[in-house]
Structures are given as structure tokens and as C-alpha cells.
PDB file of C-alpha atoms in Angstrom:
ATOM      1  CA  MET A  18      -6.045 -45.170  -7.217  1.00  0.00           C
ATOM      2  CA  ILE A  19      -6.196 -44.395  -3.481  1.00  0.00           C
ATOM      3  CA  ALA A  20      -7.045 -47.986  -2.502  1.00  0.00           C
ATOM      4  CA  ARG A  21      -4.024 -49.422  -4.330  1.00  0.00           C
ATOM      5  CA  GLN A  22      -1.733 -46.808  -2.800  1.00  0.00           C
ATOM      6  CA  ALA A  23      -3.042 -47.626   0.681  1.00  0.00           C
ATOM      7  CA  ILE A  24      -2.247 -51.314   0.179  1.00  0.00           C
ATOM      8  CA  GLU A  25       1.224 -50.548  -1.197  1.00  0.00           C
ATOM      9  CA  GLU A  26       1.882 -48.459   1.922  1.00  0.00           C
ATOM     10  CA  GLY A  27       0.881 -51.456   4.053  1.00  0.00           C
ATOM     11  CA  ARG A  28      -2.366 -49.953   5.387  1.00  0.00           C
ATOM     12  CA  GLY A  29      -5.591 -51.714   6.249  1.00  0.00           C
ATOM     13  CA  LEU A  30      -8.530 -50.871   4.025  1.00  0.00           C
ATOM     14  CA  VAL A  31     -12.318 -50.699   4.390  1.00  0.00           C
ATOM     15  CA  VAL A  32     -14.316 -49.816   1.265  1.00  0.00           C
ATOM     16  CA  VAL A  33     -17.513 -47.823   1.877  1.00  0.00           C
ATOM     17  CA  VAL A  34     -20.112 -47.589  -0.908  1.00  0.00           C
ATOM     18  CA  ASN A  35     -22.542 -44.699  -0.363  1.00  0.00           C
ATOM     19  CA  LYS A  36     -25.925 -43.671  -1.832  1.00  0.00           C
ATOM     20  CA  MET A  37     -27.464 -47.119  -1.622  1.00  0.00           C
ATOM     21  CA  ASP A  38     -30.798 -45.392  -0.950  1.00  0.00           C
ATOM     22  CA  LEU A  39     -30.948 -44.583  -4.675  1.00  0.00           C
ATOM     23  CA  LEU A  40     -31.274 -48.307  -5.411  1.00  0.00           C
ATOM     24  CA  ARG A  41     -33.929 -49.014  -2.814  1.00  0.00           C
ATOM     25  CA  GLU A  42     -36.699 -49.201  -5.403  1.00  0.00           C
ATOM     26  CA  ASN A  43     -34.770 -51.545  -7.685  1.00  0.00           C
ATOM     27  CA  GLN A  44     -33.948 -54.709  -5.765  1.00  0.00           C
ATOM     28  CA  ARG A  45     -32.483 -56.487  -8.765  1.00  0.00           C
ATOM     29  CA  LEU A  46     -30.017 -53.681  -9.490  1.00  0.00           C
ATOM     30  CA  LEU A  47     -29.183 -53.437  -5.784  1.00  0.00           C
ATOM     31  CA  GLU A  48     -28.204 -57.105  -5.701  1.00  0.00           C
ATOM     32  CA  LYS A  49     -26.113 -56.714  -8.846  1.00  0.00           C
ATOM     33  CA  VAL A  50     -24.199 -53.777  -7.360  1.00  0.00           C
ATOM     34  CA  MET A  51     -23.591 -55.578  -4.071  1.00  0.00           C
ATOM     35  CA  ASP A  52     -22.264 -58.580  -5.979  1.00  0.00           C
ATOM     36  CA  ALA A  53     -20.172 -56.643  -8.507  1.00  0.00           C
ATOM     37  CA  VAL A  54     -18.354 -54.172  -6.225  1.00  0.00           C
ATOM     38  CA  PRO A  55     -16.367 -56.743  -4.160  1.00  0.00           C
ATOM     39  CA  LYS A  56     -15.385 -58.564  -7.364  1.00  0.00           C
ATOM     40  CA  GLU A  57     -14.206 -55.328  -8.951  1.00  0.00           C
ATOM     41  CA  ILE A  58     -12.139 -54.464  -5.882  1.00  0.00           C
ATOM     42  CA  GLN A  59     -10.523 -57.901  -5.989  1.00  0.00           C
ATOM     43  CA  THR A  60      -9.666 -57.330  -9.654  1.00  0.00           C
ATOM     44  CA  VAL A  61      -8.123 -53.926  -8.972  1.00  0.00           C
ATOM     45  CA  ILE A  62      -6.225 -55.086  -5.847  1.00  0.00           C
ATOM     46  CA  PRO A  63      -5.513 -58.797  -6.437  1.00  0.00           C
ATOM     47  CA  GLN A  64      -2.697 -58.980  -3.884  1.00  0.00           C
ATOM     48  CA  VAL A  65      -5.093 -58.603  -0.930  1.00  0.00           C
ATOM     49  CA  THR A  66      -8.148 -60.814  -0.515  1.00  0.00           C
ATOM     50  CA  GLY A  67     -11.104 -60.289   1.774  1.00  0.00           C
ATOM     51  CA  ILE A  68     -11.157 -56.483   1.870  1.00  0.00           C
ATOM     52  CA  PRO A  69     -14.399 -55.566   3.676  1.00  0.00           C
ATOM     53  CA  VAL A  70     -17.003 -53.675   1.646  1.00  0.00           C
ATOM     54  CA  VAL A  71     -19.776 -51.799   3.474  1.00  0.00           C
ATOM     55  CA  PHE A  72     -22.855 -50.456   1.672  1.00  0.00           C
ATOM     56  CA  VAL A  73     -24.317 -47.359   3.331  1.00  0.00           C
ATOM     57  CA  SER A  74     -26.704 -44.473   2.902  1.00  0.00           C
ATOM     58  CA  ALA A  75     -25.370 -41.296   4.497  1.00  0.00           C
ATOM     59  CA  MET A  76     -28.648 -39.497   3.871  1.00  0.00           C
ATOM     60  CA  GLU A  77     -30.653 -42.124   5.743  1.00  0.00           C
ATOM     61  CA  GLY A  78     -27.941 -42.818   8.305  1.00  0.00           C
ATOM     62  CA  ARG A  79     -27.768 -46.511   7.416  1.00  0.00           C
ATOM     63  CA  GLY A  80     -24.547 -48.498   7.732  1.00  0.00           C
ATOM     64  CA  ARG A  81     -22.654 -46.320  10.210  1.00  0.00           C
ATOM     65  CA  VAL A  82     -22.396 -49.045  12.846  1.00  0.00           C
ATOM     66  CA  ALA A  83     -21.215 -51.575  10.259  1.00  0.00           C
ATOM     67  CA  VAL A  84     -18.510 -49.172   9.060  1.00  0.00           C
ATOM     68  CA  MET A  85     -17.096 -48.730  12.564  1.00  0.00           C
ATOM     69  CA  HIS A  86     -17.271 -52.471  13.215  1.00  0.00           C
ATOM     70  CA  HIS A  87     -15.168 -53.216  10.131  1.00  0.00           C
ATOM     71  CA  VAL A  88     -12.738 -50.364  10.844  1.00  0.00           C
ATOM     72  CA  ILE A  89     -12.034 -51.711  14.351  1.00  0.00           C
ATOM     73  CA  GLU A  90     -11.779 -55.301  13.102  1.00  0.00           C
ATOM     74  CA  THR A  91      -9.378 -54.305  10.316  1.00  0.00           C
ATOM     75  CA  TYR A  92      -7.229 -52.307  12.743  1.00  0.00           C
ATOM     76  CA  GLU A  93      -6.977 -55.305  15.088  1.00  0.00           C
ATOM     77  CA  LYS A  94      -5.884 -57.529  12.198  1.00  0.00           C
ATOM     78  CA  TRP A  95      -3.382 -54.887  11.109  1.00  0.00           C
ATOM     79  CA  CYS A  96      -1.836 -54.973  14.618  1.00  0.00           C
ATOM     80  CA  PHE A  97      -1.857 -58.780  14.702  1.00  0.00           C
ATOM     81  CA  ARG A  98       1.156 -60.599  16.207  1.00  0.00           C
ATOM     82  CA  LEU A  99       2.143 -64.266  16.466  1.00  0.00           C
ATOM     83  CA  SER A 100       4.864 -65.854  18.578  1.00  0.00           C
ATOM     84  CA  THR A 101       7.740 -67.566  16.771  1.00  0.00           C
ATOM     85  CA  SER A 102       7.005 -70.927  18.417  1.00  0.00           C
ATOM     86  CA  ARG A 103       3.378 -70.853  17.288  1.00  0.00           C
ATOM     87  CA  LEU A 104       4.382 -69.787  13.785  1.00  0.00           C
ATOM     88  CA  ASN A 105       6.855 -72.630  13.403  1.00  0.00           C
ATOM     89  CA  ARG A 106       4.368 -75.240  14.624  1.00  0.00           C
ATOM     90  CA  TRP A 107       1.968 -73.865  12.020  1.00  0.00           C
ATOM     91  CA  LEU A 108       4.690 -73.802   9.356  1.00  0.00           C
ATOM     92  CA  ARG A 109       5.480 -77.515   9.750  1.00  0.00           C
ATOM     93  CA  LYS A 110       1.846 -78.394   9.154  1.00  0.00           C
ATOM     94  CA  VAL A 111       1.276 -76.008   6.266  1.00  0.00           C
ATOM     95  CA  MET A 112       4.475 -76.991   4.427  1.00  0.00           C
ATOM     96  CA  SER A 113       3.447 -80.651   4.504  1.00  0.00           C
ATOM     97  CA  ARG A 114       0.229 -79.904   2.626  1.00  0.00           C
ATOM     98  CA  HIS A 115       1.861 -77.739  -0.036  1.00  0.00           C
ATOM     99  CA  SER A 116       2.388 -79.465  -3.385  1.00  0.00           C
ATOM    100  CA  TRP A 117       5.993 -78.817  -4.388  1.00  0.00           C
ATOM    101  CA  LYS A 118       6.961 -79.077  -8.038  1.00  0.00           C
ATOM    102  CA  ASP A 119      10.057 -81.083  -7.201  1.00  0.00           C
ATOM    103  CA  SER A 120      10.550 -82.575  -3.766  1.00  0.00           C
ATOM    104  CA  ALA A 121      14.279 -82.936  -4.433  1.00  0.00           C
ATOM    105  CA  THR A 122      14.699 -79.184  -4.831  1.00  0.00           C
ATOM    106  CA  GLN A 123      12.160 -78.218  -2.162  1.00  0.00           C
ATOM    107  CA  PRO A 124      13.393 -75.073  -0.369  1.00  0.00           C
ATOM    108  CA  LYS A 125      14.426 -75.729   3.211  1.00  0.00           C
ATOM    109  CA  VAL A 126      12.937 -73.235   5.647  1.00  0.00           C
ATOM    110  CA  LYS A 127      14.898 -73.205   8.897  1.00  0.00           C
ATOM    111  CA  TYR A 128      12.380 -71.103  10.774  1.00  0.00           C
ATOM    112  CA  PHE A 129       9.682 -68.486  10.351  1.00  0.00           C
ATOM    113  CA  THR A 130       9.182 -65.422  12.535  1.00  0.00           C
ATOM    114  CA  GLN A 131       7.171 -62.206  12.674  1.00  0.00           C
ATOM    115  CA  VAL A 132       9.394 -59.139  12.828  1.00  0.00           C
ATOM    116  CA  LYS A 133       6.722 -56.421  13.016  1.00  0.00           C
ATOM    117  CA  ALA A 134       3.035 -55.584  12.855  1.00  0.00           C
ATOM    118  CA  ARG A 135       1.209 -52.743  11.072  1.00  0.00           C
ATOM    119  CA  PRO A 136       1.216 -54.517   8.659  1.00  0.00           C
ATOM    120  CA  PRO A 137       2.103 -58.048   9.786  1.00  0.00           C
ATOM    121  CA  THR A 138       5.572 -58.715   8.375  1.00  0.00           C
ATOM    122  CA  PHE A 139       7.217 -62.135   8.469  1.00  0.00           C
ATOM    123  CA  VAL A 140      10.681 -63.446   7.627  1.00  0.00           C
ATOM    124  CA  THR A 141      11.541 -66.934   6.390  1.00  0.00           C
ATOM    125  CA  PHE A 142      15.099 -67.979   7.169  1.00  0.00           C
ATOM    126  CA  MET A 143      16.254 -70.291   4.388  1.00  0.00           C
ATOM    127  CA  SER A 144      19.037 -72.854   4.403  1.00  0.00           C
ATOM    128  CA  GLY A 145      21.899 -71.939   2.073  1.00  0.00           C
ATOM    129  CA  LYS A 146      20.976 -70.289  -1.216  1.00  0.00           C
ATOM    130  CA  THR A 147      17.523 -71.838  -1.586  1.00  0.00           C
ATOM    131  CA  GLU A 148      14.597 -69.459  -2.025  1.00  0.00           C
ATOM    132  CA  LEU A 149      10.836 -69.675  -2.013  1.00  0.00           C
ATOM    133  CA  SER A 150       9.229 -68.976  -5.365  1.00  0.00           C
ATOM    134  CA  ASP A 151       6.493 -66.376  -5.863  1.00  0.00           C
ATOM    135  CA  THR A 152       3.993 -69.254  -5.887  1.00  0.00           C
ATOM    136  CA  ASP A 153       5.295 -70.481  -2.520  1.00  0.00           C
ATOM    137  CA  ILE A 154       5.067 -66.963  -1.058  1.00  0.00           C
ATOM    138  CA  ARG A 155       1.472 -66.615  -2.266  1.00  0.00           C
ATOM    139  CA  PHE A 156       0.659 -70.003  -0.742  1.00  0.00           C
ATOM    140  CA  LEU A 157       2.091 -68.992   2.650  1.00  0.00           C
ATOM    141  CA  THR A 158       0.312 -65.626   2.528  1.00  0.00           C
ATOM    142  CA  ARG A 159      -3.031 -67.224   1.709  1.00  0.00           C
ATOM    143  CA  SER A 160      -2.542 -69.877   4.405  1.00  0.00           C
ATOM    144  CA  LEU A 161      -1.714 -67.240   7.036  1.00  0.00           C
ATOM    145  CA  LYS A 162      -4.871 -65.300   6.193  1.00  0.00           C
ATOM    146  CA  GLU A 163      -7.092 -68.383   6.249  1.00  0.00           C
ATOM    147  CA  ASP A 164      -5.633 -70.109   9.317  1.00  0.00           C
ATOM    148  CA  PHE A 165      -5.356 -67.004  11.508  1.00  0.00           C
ATOM    149  CA  ASP A 166      -8.330 -65.045  10.120  1.00  0.00           C
ATOM    150  CA  ILE A 167      -6.317 -62.018   9.030  1.00  0.00           C
ATOM    151  CA  GLY A 168      -7.760 -61.530   5.565  1.00  0.00           C
ATOM    152  CA  GLY A 169      -8.356 -58.058   4.159  1.00  0.00           C
ATOM    153  CA  ILE A 170      -4.989 -56.568   5.116  1.00  0.00           C
ATOM    154  CA  PRO A 171      -1.596 -56.606   3.383  1.00  0.00           C
ATOM    155  CA  ILE A 172       0.848 -59.243   4.624  1.00  0.00           C
ATOM    156  CA  ARG A 173       4.546 -59.096   3.848  1.00  0.00           C
ATOM    157  CA  ILE A 174       6.849 -62.108   3.724  1.00  0.00           C
ATOM    158  CA  LEU A 175      10.594 -61.537   3.372  1.00  0.00           C
ATOM    159  CA  GLN A 176      13.371 -64.071   2.854  1.00  0.00           C
ATOM    160  CA  ARG A 177      16.780 -64.336   4.502  1.00  0.00           C
ATOM    161  CA  SER A 178      19.421 -66.971   3.849  1.00  0.00           C
ATOM    162  CA  ILE A 179      21.420 -68.747   6.540  1.00  0.00           C
ATOM    163  CA  PRO A 180      24.894 -69.681   5.218  1.00  0.00           C
ATOM    164  CA  ARG A 181      25.735 -73.351   5.563  1.00  0.00           C
ATOM    165  CA  LYS A 182      28.412 -73.801   8.205  1.00  0.00           C
ATOM    166  CA  VAL A 183      31.366 -75.676   6.763  1.00  0.00           C
ATOM    167  CA  SER A 184      32.967 -77.284   9.781  1.00  0.00           C
ATOM    168  CA  SER A 185      35.783 -79.778   9.416  1.00  0.00           C
ATOM    169  CA  PHE A 186      38.222 -81.342  11.784  1.00  0.00           C
ATOM    170  CA  LYS A 187      41.139 -79.341  10.398  1.00  0.00           C
ATOM    171  CA  SER A 188      39.345 -75.993  10.517  1.00  0.00           C
ATOM    172  CA  ASN A 189      38.340 -76.602  14.138  1.00  0.00           C
ATOM    173  CA  ILE A 190      41.919 -77.436  15.024  1.00  0.00           C
ATOM    174  CA  LYS A 191      43.173 -74.243  13.371  1.00  0.00           C
ATOM    175  CA  LYS A 192      40.634 -72.128  15.216  1.00  0.00           C
ATOM    176  CA  ARG A 193      41.872 -73.469  18.561  1.00  0.00           C
ATOM    177  CA  GLY A 194      45.487 -72.894  17.564  1.00  0.00           C
ATOM    178  CA  SER A 195      46.251 -76.593  18.034  1.00  0.00           C
ATOM    179  CA  SER A 196      48.972 -78.601  16.325  1.00  0.00           C
ATOM    180  CA  ILE A 197      48.877 -82.138  14.982  1.00  0.00           C
ATOM    181  CA  LYS A 198      51.751 -84.546  15.440  1.00  0.00           C
ATOM    182  CA  ARG A 199      52.182 -88.151  14.412  1.00  0.00           C
ATOM    183  CA  MET A 200      52.845 -90.828  17.045  1.00  0.00           C
ATOM    184  CA  LYS A 201      55.705 -93.140  16.052  1.00  0.00           C
ATOM    185  CA  THR A 202      54.331 -96.181  17.836  1.00  0.00           C
ATOM    186  CA  ASP A 203      50.861 -96.814  16.425  1.00  0.00           C
ATOM    187  CA  LYS A 204      50.439 -94.116  13.727  1.00  0.00           C
ATOM    188  CA  ARG A 205      47.462 -92.573  15.503  1.00  0.00           C
ATOM    189  CA  THR A 206      47.008 -88.824  15.401  1.00  0.00           C
ATOM    190  CA  GLU A 207      47.329 -86.934  18.652  1.00  0.00           C
ATOM    191  CA  VAL A 208      45.946 -83.427  19.074  1.00  0.00           C
ATOM    192  CA  SER A 209      47.801 -81.134  21.413  1.00  0.00           C
ATOM    193  CA  ASP A 210      46.814 -77.646  22.447  1.00  0.00           C
ATOM    194  CA  PRO A 211      49.776 -75.268  22.726  1.00  0.00           C
ATOM    195  CA  THR A 212      47.921 -73.221  25.315  1.00  0.00           C
ATOM    196  CA  GLN A 213      48.074 -76.183  27.698  1.00  0.00           C
ATOM    197  CA  SER A 214      51.891 -76.561  27.522  1.00  0.00           C
TER     198      SER A 214
END
């Protein structure tokens, strides 16, 4: 299906339904079609919500302005960018309202940033080996679309891990090339740097 392929390629999508003039005499059927088409699209492409659907009649010239309006709006959303500072302020709020299965094992997101547009692509930098689940990713995606009004386009969220820095007194001493010697008088440890001698 062309629509699914477009979404997989990260493109914005506007669905245009033509020949609505054929239903002009049957208002009940017209309403059914206008209600059923968006639902069917959501079933076929569940990963993207809010795809605009425009009903037109090419023969009568109806709907052309609406098509262009949605095309421009979708393109602007597709090019959407957010600063890292704004994203992280948003992230703190949105994470607090997410219901985690186990607070003890809640993934720790260090920070969140947008790395590209067309489509909007974000990266979560995670502490250690923790990862967001598919449910968490869907929650963040849905929250981004709702809070920043960017529904109807594909959004990508990637994960990167930040290794925990194991820093100890001994490792720091070794890095500086320092030696440790014991004082005879009070048994305290003195650190000397061979580069200073």
C-alpha cells in the first residue's frame, strides 16, 4: 500500500478522497463514508495518528483549497524542530505523569534531543544499560504529537546509552601518574605527583 510505504519512508501524508459528488443525493451514505474512511486509515496505519483526510470532487472543483491547506500544514509539521532545552523541560513534566510499571526499575533518561527533521527524529540518552520499552516509546510519541500539535506525521525516537563512569580514588591517581606513600608519623596517606619533583 502506497500510504504505508510513505509512512515507513518517513514522509508526511494527506489522504484525498475523490468523487464525493456521487454521494450528494444520499446524505446518510455520505456521512457514513466520511466517518468510516479516517477509521479505516487508522486501522491500516496504526503507527501514525491524525493523518488528515480531505473529501473532494474533482469534477465540481470542490475541496482544492482544503487539500492545499493540509499539504502546507503537514509539510510544516514534517519540518518541525524543537530546541534541546525546551525538549528537556517538557520531558521532565511528561515523565512525571507517566505510570511506570515499577518505579524501582524506571529507566533513567539523562536528556532528550532532536537530531533531525523531515521527519522529526529524537534521541533519548539513557543512563547505563536501561532502555525504554515499546510502551514508553509510544507514550512519548503520543505526548509529543499532542503537546506540540504535530500529529499526522511519522515521529522517530531512538535510544542511546551513556556508560556509567566508574571513578575511584585509585583510578584517578593512576591517570595522573601519581604515587602513594605512607607517612611514618601519623599513618596518613600523602599523594605526590612525580611531575612536580
